[in-house]
Short mmCIF file of C-alpha atoms in Angstrom, two decimals:
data_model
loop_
_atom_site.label_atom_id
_atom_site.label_comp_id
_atom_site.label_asym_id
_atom_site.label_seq_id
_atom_site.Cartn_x
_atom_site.Cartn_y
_atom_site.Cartn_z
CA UNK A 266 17.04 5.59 12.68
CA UNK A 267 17.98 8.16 14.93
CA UNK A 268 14.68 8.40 16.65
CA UNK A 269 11.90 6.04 17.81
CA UNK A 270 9.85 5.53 15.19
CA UNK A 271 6.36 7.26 14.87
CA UNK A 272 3.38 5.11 14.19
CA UNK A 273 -0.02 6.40 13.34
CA UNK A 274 -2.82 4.65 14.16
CA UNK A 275 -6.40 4.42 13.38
CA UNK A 276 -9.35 1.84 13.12
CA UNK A 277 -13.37 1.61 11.93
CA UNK A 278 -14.09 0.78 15.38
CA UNK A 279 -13.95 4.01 17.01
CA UNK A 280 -10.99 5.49 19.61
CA UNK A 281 -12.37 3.52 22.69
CA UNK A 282 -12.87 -0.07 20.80
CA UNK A 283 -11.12 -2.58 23.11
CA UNK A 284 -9.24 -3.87 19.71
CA UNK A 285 -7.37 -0.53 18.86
CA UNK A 286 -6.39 -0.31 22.61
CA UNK A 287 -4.42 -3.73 22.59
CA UNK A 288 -2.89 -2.20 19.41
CA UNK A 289 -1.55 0.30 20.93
CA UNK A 290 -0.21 -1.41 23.60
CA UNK A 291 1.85 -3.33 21.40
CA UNK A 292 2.78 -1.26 19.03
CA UNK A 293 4.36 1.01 22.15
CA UNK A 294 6.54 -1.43 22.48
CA UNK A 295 8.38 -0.06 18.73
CA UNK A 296 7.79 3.65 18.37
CA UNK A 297 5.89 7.05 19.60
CA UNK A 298 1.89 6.48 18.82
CA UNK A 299 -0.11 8.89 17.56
CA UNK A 300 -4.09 7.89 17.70
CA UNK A 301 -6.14 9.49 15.39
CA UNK A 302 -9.75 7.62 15.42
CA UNK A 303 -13.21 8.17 14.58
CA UNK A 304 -14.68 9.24 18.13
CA UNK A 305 -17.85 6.31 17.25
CA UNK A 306 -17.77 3.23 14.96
CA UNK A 307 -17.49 3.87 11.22
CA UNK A 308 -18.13 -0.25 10.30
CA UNK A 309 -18.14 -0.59 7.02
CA UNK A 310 -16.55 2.71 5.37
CA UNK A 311 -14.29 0.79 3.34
CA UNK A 312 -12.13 4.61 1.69
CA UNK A 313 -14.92 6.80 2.02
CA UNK A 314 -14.23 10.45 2.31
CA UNK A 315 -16.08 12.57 4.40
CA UNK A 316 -16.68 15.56 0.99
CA UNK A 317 -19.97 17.42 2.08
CA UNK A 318 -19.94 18.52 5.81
CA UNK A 319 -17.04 19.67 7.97
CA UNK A 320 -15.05 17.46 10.47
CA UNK A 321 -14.20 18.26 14.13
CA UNK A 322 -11.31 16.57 16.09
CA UNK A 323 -10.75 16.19 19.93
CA UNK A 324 -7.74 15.74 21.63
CA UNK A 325 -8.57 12.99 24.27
CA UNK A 326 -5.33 12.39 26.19
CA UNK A 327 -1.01 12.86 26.40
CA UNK A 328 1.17 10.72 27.84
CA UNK A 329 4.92 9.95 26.90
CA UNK A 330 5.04 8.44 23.62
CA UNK A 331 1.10 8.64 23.09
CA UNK A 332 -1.33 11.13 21.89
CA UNK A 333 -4.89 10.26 20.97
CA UNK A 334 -7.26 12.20 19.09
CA UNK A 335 -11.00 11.64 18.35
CA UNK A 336 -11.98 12.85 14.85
CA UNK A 337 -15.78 12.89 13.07
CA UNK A 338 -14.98 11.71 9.78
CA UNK A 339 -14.32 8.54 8.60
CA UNK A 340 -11.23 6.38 8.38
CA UNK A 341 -9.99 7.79 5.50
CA UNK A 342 -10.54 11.46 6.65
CA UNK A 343 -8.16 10.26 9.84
CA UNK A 344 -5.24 9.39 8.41
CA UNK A 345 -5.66 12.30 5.87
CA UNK A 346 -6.09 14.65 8.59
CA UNK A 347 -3.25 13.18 10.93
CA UNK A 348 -0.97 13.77 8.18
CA UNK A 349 -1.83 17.13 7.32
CA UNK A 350 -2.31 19.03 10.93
CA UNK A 351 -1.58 16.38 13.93
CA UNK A 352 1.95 14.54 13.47
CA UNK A 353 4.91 16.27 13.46
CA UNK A 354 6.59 14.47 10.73
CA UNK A 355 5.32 11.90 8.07
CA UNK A 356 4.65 8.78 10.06
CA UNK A 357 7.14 5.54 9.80
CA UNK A 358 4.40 3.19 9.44
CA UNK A 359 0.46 3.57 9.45
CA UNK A 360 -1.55 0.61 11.32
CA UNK A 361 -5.06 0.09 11.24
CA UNK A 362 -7.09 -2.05 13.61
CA UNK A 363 -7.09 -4.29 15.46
CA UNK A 364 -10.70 -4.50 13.85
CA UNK A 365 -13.72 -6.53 15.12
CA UNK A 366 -14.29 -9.06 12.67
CA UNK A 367 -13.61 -10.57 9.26
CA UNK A 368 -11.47 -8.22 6.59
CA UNK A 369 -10.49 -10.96 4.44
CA UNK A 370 -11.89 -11.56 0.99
CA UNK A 371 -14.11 -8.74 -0.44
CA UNK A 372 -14.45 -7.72 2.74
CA UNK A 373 -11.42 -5.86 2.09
CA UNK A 374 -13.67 -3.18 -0.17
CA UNK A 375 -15.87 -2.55 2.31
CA UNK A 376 -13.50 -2.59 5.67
CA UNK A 377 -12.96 0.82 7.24
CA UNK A 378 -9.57 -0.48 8.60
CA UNK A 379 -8.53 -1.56 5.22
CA UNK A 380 -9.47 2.67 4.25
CA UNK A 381 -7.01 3.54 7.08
CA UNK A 382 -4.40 1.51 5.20
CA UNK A 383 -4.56 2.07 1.83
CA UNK A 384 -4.83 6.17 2.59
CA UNK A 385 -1.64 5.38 4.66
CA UNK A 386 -0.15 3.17 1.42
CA UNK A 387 -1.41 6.35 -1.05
CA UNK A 388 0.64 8.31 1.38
CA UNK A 389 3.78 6.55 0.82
CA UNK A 390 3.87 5.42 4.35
CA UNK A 391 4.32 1.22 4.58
CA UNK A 392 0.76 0.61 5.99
CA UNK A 393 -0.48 -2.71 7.90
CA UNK A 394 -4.05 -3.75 9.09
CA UNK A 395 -4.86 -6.27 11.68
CA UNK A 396 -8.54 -7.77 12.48
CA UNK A 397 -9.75 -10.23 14.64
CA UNK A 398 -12.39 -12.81 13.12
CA UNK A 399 -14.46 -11.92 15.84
CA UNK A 400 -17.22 -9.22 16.72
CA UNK A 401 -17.51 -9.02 20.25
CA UNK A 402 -16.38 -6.15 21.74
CA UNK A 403 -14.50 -7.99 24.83
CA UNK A 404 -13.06 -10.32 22.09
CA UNK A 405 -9.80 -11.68 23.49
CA UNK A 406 -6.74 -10.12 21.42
CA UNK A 407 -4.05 -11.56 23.41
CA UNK A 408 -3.24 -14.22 20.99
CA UNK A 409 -2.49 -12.01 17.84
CA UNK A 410 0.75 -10.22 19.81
CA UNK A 411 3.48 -12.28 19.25
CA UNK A 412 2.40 -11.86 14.74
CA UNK A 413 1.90 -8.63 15.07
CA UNK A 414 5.26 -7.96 17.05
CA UNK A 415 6.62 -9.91 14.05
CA UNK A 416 4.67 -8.31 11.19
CA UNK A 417 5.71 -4.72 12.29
CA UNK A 418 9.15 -5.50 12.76
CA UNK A 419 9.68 -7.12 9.61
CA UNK A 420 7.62 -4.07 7.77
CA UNK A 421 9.84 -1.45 9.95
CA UNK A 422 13.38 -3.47 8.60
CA UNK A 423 12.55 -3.88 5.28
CA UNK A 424 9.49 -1.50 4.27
CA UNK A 425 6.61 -2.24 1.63
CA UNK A 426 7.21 -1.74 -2.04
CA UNK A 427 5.38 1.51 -3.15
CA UNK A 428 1.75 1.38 -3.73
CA UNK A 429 1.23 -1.81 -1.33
CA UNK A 430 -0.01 -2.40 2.19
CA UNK A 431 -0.61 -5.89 4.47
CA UNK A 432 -4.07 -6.96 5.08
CA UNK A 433 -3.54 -9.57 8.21
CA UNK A 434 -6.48 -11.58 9.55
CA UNK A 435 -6.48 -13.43 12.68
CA UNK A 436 -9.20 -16.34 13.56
CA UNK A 437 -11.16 -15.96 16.63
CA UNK A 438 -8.63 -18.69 18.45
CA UNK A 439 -6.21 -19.15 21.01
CA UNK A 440 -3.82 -20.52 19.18
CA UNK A 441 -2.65 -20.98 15.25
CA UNK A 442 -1.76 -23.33 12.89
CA UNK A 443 0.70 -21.06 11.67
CA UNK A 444 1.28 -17.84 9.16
CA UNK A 445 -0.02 -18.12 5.31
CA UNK A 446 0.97 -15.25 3.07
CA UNK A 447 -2.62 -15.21 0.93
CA UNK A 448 -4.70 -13.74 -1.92
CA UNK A 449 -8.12 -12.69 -1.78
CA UNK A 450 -10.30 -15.43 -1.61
CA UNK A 451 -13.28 -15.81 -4.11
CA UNK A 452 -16.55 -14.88 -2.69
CA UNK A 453 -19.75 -13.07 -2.01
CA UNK A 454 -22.59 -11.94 0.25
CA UNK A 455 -26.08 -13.21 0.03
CA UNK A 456 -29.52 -12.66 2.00
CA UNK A 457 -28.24 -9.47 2.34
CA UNK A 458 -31.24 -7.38 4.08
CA UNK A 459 -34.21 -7.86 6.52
CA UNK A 460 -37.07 -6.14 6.15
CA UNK A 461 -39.37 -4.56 8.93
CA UNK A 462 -42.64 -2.15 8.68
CA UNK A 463 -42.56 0.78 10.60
CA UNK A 464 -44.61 1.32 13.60
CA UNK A 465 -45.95 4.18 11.66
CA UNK A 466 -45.88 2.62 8.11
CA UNK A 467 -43.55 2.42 5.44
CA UNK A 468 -40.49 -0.60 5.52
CA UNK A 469 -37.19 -0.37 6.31
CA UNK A 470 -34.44 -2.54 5.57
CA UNK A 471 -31.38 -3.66 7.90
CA UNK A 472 -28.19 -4.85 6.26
CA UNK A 473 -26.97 -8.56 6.73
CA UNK A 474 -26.02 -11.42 5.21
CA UNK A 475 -23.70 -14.36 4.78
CA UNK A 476 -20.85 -14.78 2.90
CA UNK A 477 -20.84 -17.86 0.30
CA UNK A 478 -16.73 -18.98 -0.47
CA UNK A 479 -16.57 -19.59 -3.92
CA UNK A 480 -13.14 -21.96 -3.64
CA UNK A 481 -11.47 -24.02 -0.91
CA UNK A 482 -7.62 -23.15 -2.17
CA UNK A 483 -5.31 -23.39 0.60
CA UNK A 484 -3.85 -20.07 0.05
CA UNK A 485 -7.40 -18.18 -0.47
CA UNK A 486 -7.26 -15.97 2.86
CA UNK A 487 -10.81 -17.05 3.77
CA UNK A 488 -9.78 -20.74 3.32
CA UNK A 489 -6.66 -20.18 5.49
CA UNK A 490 -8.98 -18.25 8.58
CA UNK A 491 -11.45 -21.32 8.10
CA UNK A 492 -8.15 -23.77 8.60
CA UNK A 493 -7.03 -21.88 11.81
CA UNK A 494 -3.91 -19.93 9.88
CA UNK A 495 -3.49 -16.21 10.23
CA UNK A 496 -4.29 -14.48 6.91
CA UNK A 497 -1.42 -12.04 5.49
CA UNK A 498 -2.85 -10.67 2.02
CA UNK A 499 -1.05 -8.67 0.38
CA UNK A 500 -2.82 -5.62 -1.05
CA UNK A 501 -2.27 -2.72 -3.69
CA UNK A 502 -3.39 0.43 -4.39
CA UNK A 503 -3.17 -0.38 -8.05
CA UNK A 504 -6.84 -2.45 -9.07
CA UNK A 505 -6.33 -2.25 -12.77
CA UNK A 506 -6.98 -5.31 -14.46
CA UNK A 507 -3.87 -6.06 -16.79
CA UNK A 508 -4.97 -9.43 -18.10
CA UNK A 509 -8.48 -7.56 -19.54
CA UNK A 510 -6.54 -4.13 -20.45
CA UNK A 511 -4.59 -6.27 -23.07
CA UNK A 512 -7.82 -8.01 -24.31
CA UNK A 513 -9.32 -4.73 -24.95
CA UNK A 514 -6.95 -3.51 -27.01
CA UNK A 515 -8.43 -5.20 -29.95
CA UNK A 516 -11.75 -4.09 -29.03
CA UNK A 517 -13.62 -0.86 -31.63
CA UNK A 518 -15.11 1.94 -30.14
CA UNK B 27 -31.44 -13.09 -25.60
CA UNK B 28 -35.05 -13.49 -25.97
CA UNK B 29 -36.10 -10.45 -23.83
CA UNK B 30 -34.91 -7.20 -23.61
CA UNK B 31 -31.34 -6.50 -21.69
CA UNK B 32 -32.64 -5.38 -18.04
CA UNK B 33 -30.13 -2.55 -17.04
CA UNK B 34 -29.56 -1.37 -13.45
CA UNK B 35 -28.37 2.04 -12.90
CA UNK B 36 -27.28 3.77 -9.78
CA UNK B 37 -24.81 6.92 -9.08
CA UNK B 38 -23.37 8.71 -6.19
CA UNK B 39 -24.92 12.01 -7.16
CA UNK B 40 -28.59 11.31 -6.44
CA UNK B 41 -31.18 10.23 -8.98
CA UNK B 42 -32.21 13.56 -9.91
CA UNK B 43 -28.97 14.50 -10.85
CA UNK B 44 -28.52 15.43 -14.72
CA UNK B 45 -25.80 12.49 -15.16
CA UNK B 46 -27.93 9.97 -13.91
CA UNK B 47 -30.79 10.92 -16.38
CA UNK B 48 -28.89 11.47 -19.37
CA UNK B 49 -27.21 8.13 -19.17
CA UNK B 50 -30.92 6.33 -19.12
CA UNK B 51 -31.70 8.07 -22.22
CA UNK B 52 -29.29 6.52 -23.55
CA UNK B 53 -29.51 3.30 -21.75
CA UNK B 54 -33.19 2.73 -22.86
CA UNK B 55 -32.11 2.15 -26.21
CA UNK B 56 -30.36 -1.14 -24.90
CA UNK B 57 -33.36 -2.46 -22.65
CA UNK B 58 -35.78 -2.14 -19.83
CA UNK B 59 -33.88 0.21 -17.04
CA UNK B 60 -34.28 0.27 -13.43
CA UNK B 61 -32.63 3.22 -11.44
CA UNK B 62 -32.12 2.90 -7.81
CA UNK B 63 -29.93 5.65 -6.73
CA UNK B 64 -29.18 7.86 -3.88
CA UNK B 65 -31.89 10.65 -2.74
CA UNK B 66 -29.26 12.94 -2.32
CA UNK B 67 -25.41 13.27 -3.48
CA UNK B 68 -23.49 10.80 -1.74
CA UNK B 69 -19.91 11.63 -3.34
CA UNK B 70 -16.45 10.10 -1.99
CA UNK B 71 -18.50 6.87 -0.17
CA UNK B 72 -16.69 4.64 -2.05
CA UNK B 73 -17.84 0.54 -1.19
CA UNK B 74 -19.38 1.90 2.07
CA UNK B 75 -22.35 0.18 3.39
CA UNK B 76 -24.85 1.24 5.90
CA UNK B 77 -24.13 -1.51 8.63
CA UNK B 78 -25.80 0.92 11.55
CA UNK B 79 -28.93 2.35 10.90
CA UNK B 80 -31.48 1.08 8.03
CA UNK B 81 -32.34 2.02 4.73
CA UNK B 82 -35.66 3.30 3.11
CA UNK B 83 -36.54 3.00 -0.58
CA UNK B 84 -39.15 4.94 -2.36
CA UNK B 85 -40.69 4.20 -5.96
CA UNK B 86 -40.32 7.59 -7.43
CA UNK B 87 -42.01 6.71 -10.70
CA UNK B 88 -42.98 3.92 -13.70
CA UNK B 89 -43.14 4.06 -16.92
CA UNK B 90 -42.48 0.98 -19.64
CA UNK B 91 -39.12 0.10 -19.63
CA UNK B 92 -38.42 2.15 -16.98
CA UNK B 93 -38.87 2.59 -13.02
CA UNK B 94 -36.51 4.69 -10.98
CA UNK B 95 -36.51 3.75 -7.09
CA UNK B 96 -34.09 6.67 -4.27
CA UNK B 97 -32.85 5.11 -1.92
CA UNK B 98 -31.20 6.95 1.51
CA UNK B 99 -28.29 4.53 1.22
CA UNK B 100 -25.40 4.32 -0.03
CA UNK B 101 -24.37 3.37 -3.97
CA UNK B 102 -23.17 0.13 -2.70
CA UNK B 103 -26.70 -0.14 -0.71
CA UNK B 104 -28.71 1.04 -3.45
CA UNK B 105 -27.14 -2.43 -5.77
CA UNK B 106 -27.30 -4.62 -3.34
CA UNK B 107 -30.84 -3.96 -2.06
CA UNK B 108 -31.79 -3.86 -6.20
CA UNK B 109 -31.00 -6.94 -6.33
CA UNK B 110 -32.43 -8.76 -3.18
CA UNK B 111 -35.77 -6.88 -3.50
CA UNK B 112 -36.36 -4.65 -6.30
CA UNK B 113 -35.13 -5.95 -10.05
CA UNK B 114 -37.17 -8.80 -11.35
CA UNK B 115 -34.28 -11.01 -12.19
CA UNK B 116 -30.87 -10.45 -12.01
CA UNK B 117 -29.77 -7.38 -14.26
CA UNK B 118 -27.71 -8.24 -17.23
CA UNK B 119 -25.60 -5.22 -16.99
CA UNK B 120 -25.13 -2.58 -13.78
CA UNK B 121 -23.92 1.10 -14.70
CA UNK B 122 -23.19 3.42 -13.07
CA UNK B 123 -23.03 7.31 -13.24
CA UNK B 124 -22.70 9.53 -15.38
CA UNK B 125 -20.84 10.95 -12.45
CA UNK B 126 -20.00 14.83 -12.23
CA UNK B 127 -16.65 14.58 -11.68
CA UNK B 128 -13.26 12.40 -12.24
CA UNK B 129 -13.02 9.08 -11.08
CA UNK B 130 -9.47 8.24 -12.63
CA UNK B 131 -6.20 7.09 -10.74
CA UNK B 132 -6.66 6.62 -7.24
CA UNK B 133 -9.96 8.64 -7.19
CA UNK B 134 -11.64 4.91 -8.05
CA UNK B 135 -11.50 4.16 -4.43
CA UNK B 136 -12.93 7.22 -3.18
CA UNK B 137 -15.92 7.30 -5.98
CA UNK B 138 -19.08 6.04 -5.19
CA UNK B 139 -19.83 5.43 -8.62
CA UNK B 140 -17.14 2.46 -8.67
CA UNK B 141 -18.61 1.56 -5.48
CA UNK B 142 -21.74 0.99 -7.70
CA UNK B 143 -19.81 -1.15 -10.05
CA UNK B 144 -17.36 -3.03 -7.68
CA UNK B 145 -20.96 -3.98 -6.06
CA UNK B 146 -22.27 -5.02 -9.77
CA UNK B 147 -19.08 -6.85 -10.21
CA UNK B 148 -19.27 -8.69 -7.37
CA UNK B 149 -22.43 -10.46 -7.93
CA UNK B 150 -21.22 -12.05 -11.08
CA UNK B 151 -22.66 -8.77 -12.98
CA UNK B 152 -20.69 -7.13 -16.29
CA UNK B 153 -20.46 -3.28 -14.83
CA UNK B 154 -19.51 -0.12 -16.00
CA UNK B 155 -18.87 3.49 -14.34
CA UNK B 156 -18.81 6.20 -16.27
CA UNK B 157 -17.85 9.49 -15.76
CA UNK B 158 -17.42 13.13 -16.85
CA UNK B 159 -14.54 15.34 -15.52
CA UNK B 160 -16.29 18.24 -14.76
CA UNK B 161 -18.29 18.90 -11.27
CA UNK B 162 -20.79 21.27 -13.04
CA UNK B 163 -24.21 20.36 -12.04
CA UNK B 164 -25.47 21.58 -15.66
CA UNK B 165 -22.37 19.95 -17.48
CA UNK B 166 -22.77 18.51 -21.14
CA UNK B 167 -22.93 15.09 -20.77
CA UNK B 168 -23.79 14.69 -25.28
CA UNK B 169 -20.66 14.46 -26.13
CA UNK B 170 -20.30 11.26 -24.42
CA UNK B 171 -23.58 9.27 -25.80
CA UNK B 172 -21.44 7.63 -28.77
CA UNK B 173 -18.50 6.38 -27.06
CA UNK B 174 -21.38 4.74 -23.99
CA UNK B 175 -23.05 3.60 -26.89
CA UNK B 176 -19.88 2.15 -28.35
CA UNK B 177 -18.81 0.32 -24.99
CA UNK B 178 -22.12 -0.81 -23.70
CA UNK B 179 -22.77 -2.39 -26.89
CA UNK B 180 -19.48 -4.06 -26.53
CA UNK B 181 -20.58 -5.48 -23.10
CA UNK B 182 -23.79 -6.91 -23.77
CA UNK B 183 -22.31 -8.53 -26.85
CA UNK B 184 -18.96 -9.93 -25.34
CA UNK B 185 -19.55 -9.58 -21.31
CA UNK B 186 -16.55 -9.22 -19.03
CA UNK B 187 -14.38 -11.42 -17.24
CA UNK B 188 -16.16 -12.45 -14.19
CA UNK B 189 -14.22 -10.07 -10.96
CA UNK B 190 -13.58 -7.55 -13.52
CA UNK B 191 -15.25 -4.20 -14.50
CA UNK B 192 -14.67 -1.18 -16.25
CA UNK B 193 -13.78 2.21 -15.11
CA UNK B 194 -14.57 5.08 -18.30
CA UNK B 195 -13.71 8.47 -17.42
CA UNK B 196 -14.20 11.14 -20.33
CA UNK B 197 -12.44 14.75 -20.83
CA UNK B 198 -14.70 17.54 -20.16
CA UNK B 199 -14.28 18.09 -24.02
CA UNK B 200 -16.87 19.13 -26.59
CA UNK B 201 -15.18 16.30 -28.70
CA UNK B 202 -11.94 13.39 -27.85
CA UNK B 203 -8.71 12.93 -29.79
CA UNK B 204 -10.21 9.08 -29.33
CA UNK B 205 -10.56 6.07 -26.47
CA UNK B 206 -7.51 4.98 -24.71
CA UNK B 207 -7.46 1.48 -22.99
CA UNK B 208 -5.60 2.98 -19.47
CA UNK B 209 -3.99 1.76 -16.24
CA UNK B 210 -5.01 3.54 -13.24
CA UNK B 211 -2.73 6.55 -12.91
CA UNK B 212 -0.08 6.68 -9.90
CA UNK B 213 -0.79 10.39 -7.97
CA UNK B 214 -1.29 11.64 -4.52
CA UNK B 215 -3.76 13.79 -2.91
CA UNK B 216 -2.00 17.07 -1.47
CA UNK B 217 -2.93 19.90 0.56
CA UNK B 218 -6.28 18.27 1.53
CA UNK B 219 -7.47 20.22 4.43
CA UNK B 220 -8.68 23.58 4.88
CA UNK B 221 -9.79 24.50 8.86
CA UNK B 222 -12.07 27.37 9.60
CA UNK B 223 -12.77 28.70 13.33
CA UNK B 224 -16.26 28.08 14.19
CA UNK B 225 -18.15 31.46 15.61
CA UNK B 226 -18.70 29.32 18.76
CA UNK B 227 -15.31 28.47 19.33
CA UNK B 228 -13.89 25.65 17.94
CA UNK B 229 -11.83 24.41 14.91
CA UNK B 230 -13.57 22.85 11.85
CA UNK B 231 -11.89 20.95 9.05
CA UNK B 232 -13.21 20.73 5.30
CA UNK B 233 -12.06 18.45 3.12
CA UNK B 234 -10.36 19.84 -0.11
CA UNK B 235 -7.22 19.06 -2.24
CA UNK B 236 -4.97 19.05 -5.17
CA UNK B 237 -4.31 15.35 -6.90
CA UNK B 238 -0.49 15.05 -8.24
CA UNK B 239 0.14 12.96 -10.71
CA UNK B 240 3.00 11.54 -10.35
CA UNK B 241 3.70 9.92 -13.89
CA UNK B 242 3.50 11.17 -17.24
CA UNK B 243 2.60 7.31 -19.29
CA UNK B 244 0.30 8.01 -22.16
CA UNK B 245 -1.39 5.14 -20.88
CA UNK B 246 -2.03 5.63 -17.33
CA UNK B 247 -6.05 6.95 -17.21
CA UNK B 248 -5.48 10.76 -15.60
CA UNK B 249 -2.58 11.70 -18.17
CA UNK B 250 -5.15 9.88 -21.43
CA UNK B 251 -7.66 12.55 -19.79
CA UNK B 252 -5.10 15.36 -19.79
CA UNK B 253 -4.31 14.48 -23.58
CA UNK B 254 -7.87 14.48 -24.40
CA UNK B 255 -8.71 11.17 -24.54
CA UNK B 256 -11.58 8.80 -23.14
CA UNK B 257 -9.77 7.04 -20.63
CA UNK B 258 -11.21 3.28 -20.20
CA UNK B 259 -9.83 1.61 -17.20
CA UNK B 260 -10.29 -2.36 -16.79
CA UNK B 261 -10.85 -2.58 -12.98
CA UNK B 262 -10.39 -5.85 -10.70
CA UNK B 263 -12.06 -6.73 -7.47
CA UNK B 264 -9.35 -8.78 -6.82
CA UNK B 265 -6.33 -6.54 -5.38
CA UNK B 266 -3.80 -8.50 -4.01
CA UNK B 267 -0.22 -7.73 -4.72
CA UNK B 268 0.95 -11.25 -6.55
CA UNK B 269 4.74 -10.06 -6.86
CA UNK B 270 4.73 -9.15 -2.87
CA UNK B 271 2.82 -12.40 -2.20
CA UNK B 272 5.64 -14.18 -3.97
CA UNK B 273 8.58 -12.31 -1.95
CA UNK B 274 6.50 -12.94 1.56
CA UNK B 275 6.87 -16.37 1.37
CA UNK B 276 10.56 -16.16 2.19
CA UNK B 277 9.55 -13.74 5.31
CA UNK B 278 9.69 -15.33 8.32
CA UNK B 279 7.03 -14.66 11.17
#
């Protein structure tokens, strides 16, 4: 390359999170960095698009080699929008993160830093995510670094095949047992809602939960958290089911 | 079965939409239906979940065999609070839609419908999205009664691979050249942005956009809609990347 490269970067979190900061720090360290992050936390937004009202973006700050920009949508409507009016070239690599807590498992379909990457991945653009098994928001990222250093050099060399994107997950932990390279692990949520009345009537109903592991497989990327690895997982664009698209061949409609 | 099939149905177009209420016409010939939906359109939310503010649910109205419940969350939400609090016993079958609008090729992770079913699908649920390529509010949703016939029939009878769901799109078509077993399609969003000054001051995006296909398979779901054909996608919640997961492991970290 003739030039540093240019990394986009968003998160669910929201531009001031401590975890897309320490992101940015590192990732400094490889290319320019363009920020382009929901200006509030968008938890949860796994790829959704922002379709019925407009979005407004701010720019916060310039320095050498860094521009961040607030933006109102979601995720998704980040990277979407970086890439069509805020960086001056398609980005080298799109990162998402680091999150506050758990992506691994389903979590995946629900994660708003998982949305940043597989927009970036529809884009063409070898896209990574990074979260932290942890939710507080002075959650010590120091550990995940030296990975990440080695992730994104490895995904600048070589690149991603088309239509694929890294899903890494770090435990909440100084230290690591090592590195798996992981599939989704088998899982769901339970006990998912409390319910409260109103002061003025009527109930309401918070979202919660816990998440039940179906299987203890080494290589399941919840399994490998639980066992102190970091989780890299693989992900594509492409969800079709090729196993049950054969079966149904021989099916009448 | 010695009751009738109970049948959950949600949508990301609000349960007053005309989709929603032509598909439990036909649904109530199967068994006892239970619609908890949106209260408004909630298009492009893909899995998101409401993680920051509760949820309300009204009971909208009853009659045997069916009770329809809005709900101000999202699809996602509106299944997963169904089942914790609202459906007797677990549903035998979750659908979703009709939706008013295309949810082939990449669209399935934008669609709020698939959210629906992704949500089914993880709780051990057979589910199936179905959808109508045309955005019309008044579309004609007739032509498609045989073919949802056809597959949920199918379904009930047979069930699905546990992680697996299907994804049926139809041609906005008075009648098909037939029913296509598809892969998702592989296509881009372009042009996605269009930015308006606001008479304050101020720049404003809205979201927009052209999909490009970028493959011409007969079997790939958007080009089986383009030929005329009722595109039936098999859909996994499972997405990780098995050939990349196999070429990681020589990576070093």
């Amino acid at each position: 390359m003739n030039e540093r490269p240019l990394i986009l970067v968003s998160n669910d979190d929201g531009y001031k999170a401590k975890g897309i900061n320490c992101l940015v720090g590192v990732l400094r360290e490889f290319g320019d960095v363009v920020v382009v992050a929901p200006h509030t936390g968008r938890s949860g937004k796994g790829c959704s698009i922002t379709s019925e009202t407009p979005v407004k973006v701010e720019h916060i700050s310039h320095e050498p080699g860094l521009d961040v920009y607030s933006c109102t949508g979601t995720p998704c409507d980040c990277v979407k929008l970086a890439c069509h009016a805020i960086v001056p070239r398609t980005p080298d690599l799109v990162v998402g993160g680091i999150n506050h807590g758990d992506n691994s498992a389903v979590n995946a379909h629900y994660s708003g830093t998982m949305g940043v990457v597989l927009e970036g991945c529809m884009k063409g653009i070898p896209s990574i995510a990074f979260s932290l098994c942890s939710h507080d928001a002075d959650a010590d990222f120091t550990p995940t670094y030296g990975i990440i250093r080695s992730v994104v050099a490895n995904v600048l060399e070589h690149g991603l095949p088309s239509g694929s994107c890294l899903n890494v997950n770090f435990p909440n932990s100084p230290s690591y047992a090592g590195v798996k390279v992981c599939r989704q692990a088998i899982g769901t949520w339970d006990n998912e809602w409390e319910s409260h009345e109103h002061p003025r009537g009527g109930r309401w109903w918070w979202l919660t939960g816990e998440f039940k592991l179906s299987e203890q497989a080494p290589d399941a990327d919840r399994v490998a958290l639980d066992n102190n690895y970091v989780a890299i997982t693989p992900t594509k664009i492409d969800f079709t089911d090729y196993t049950l698209l054969e079966e149904m061949r021989g099916w009448n409609f």
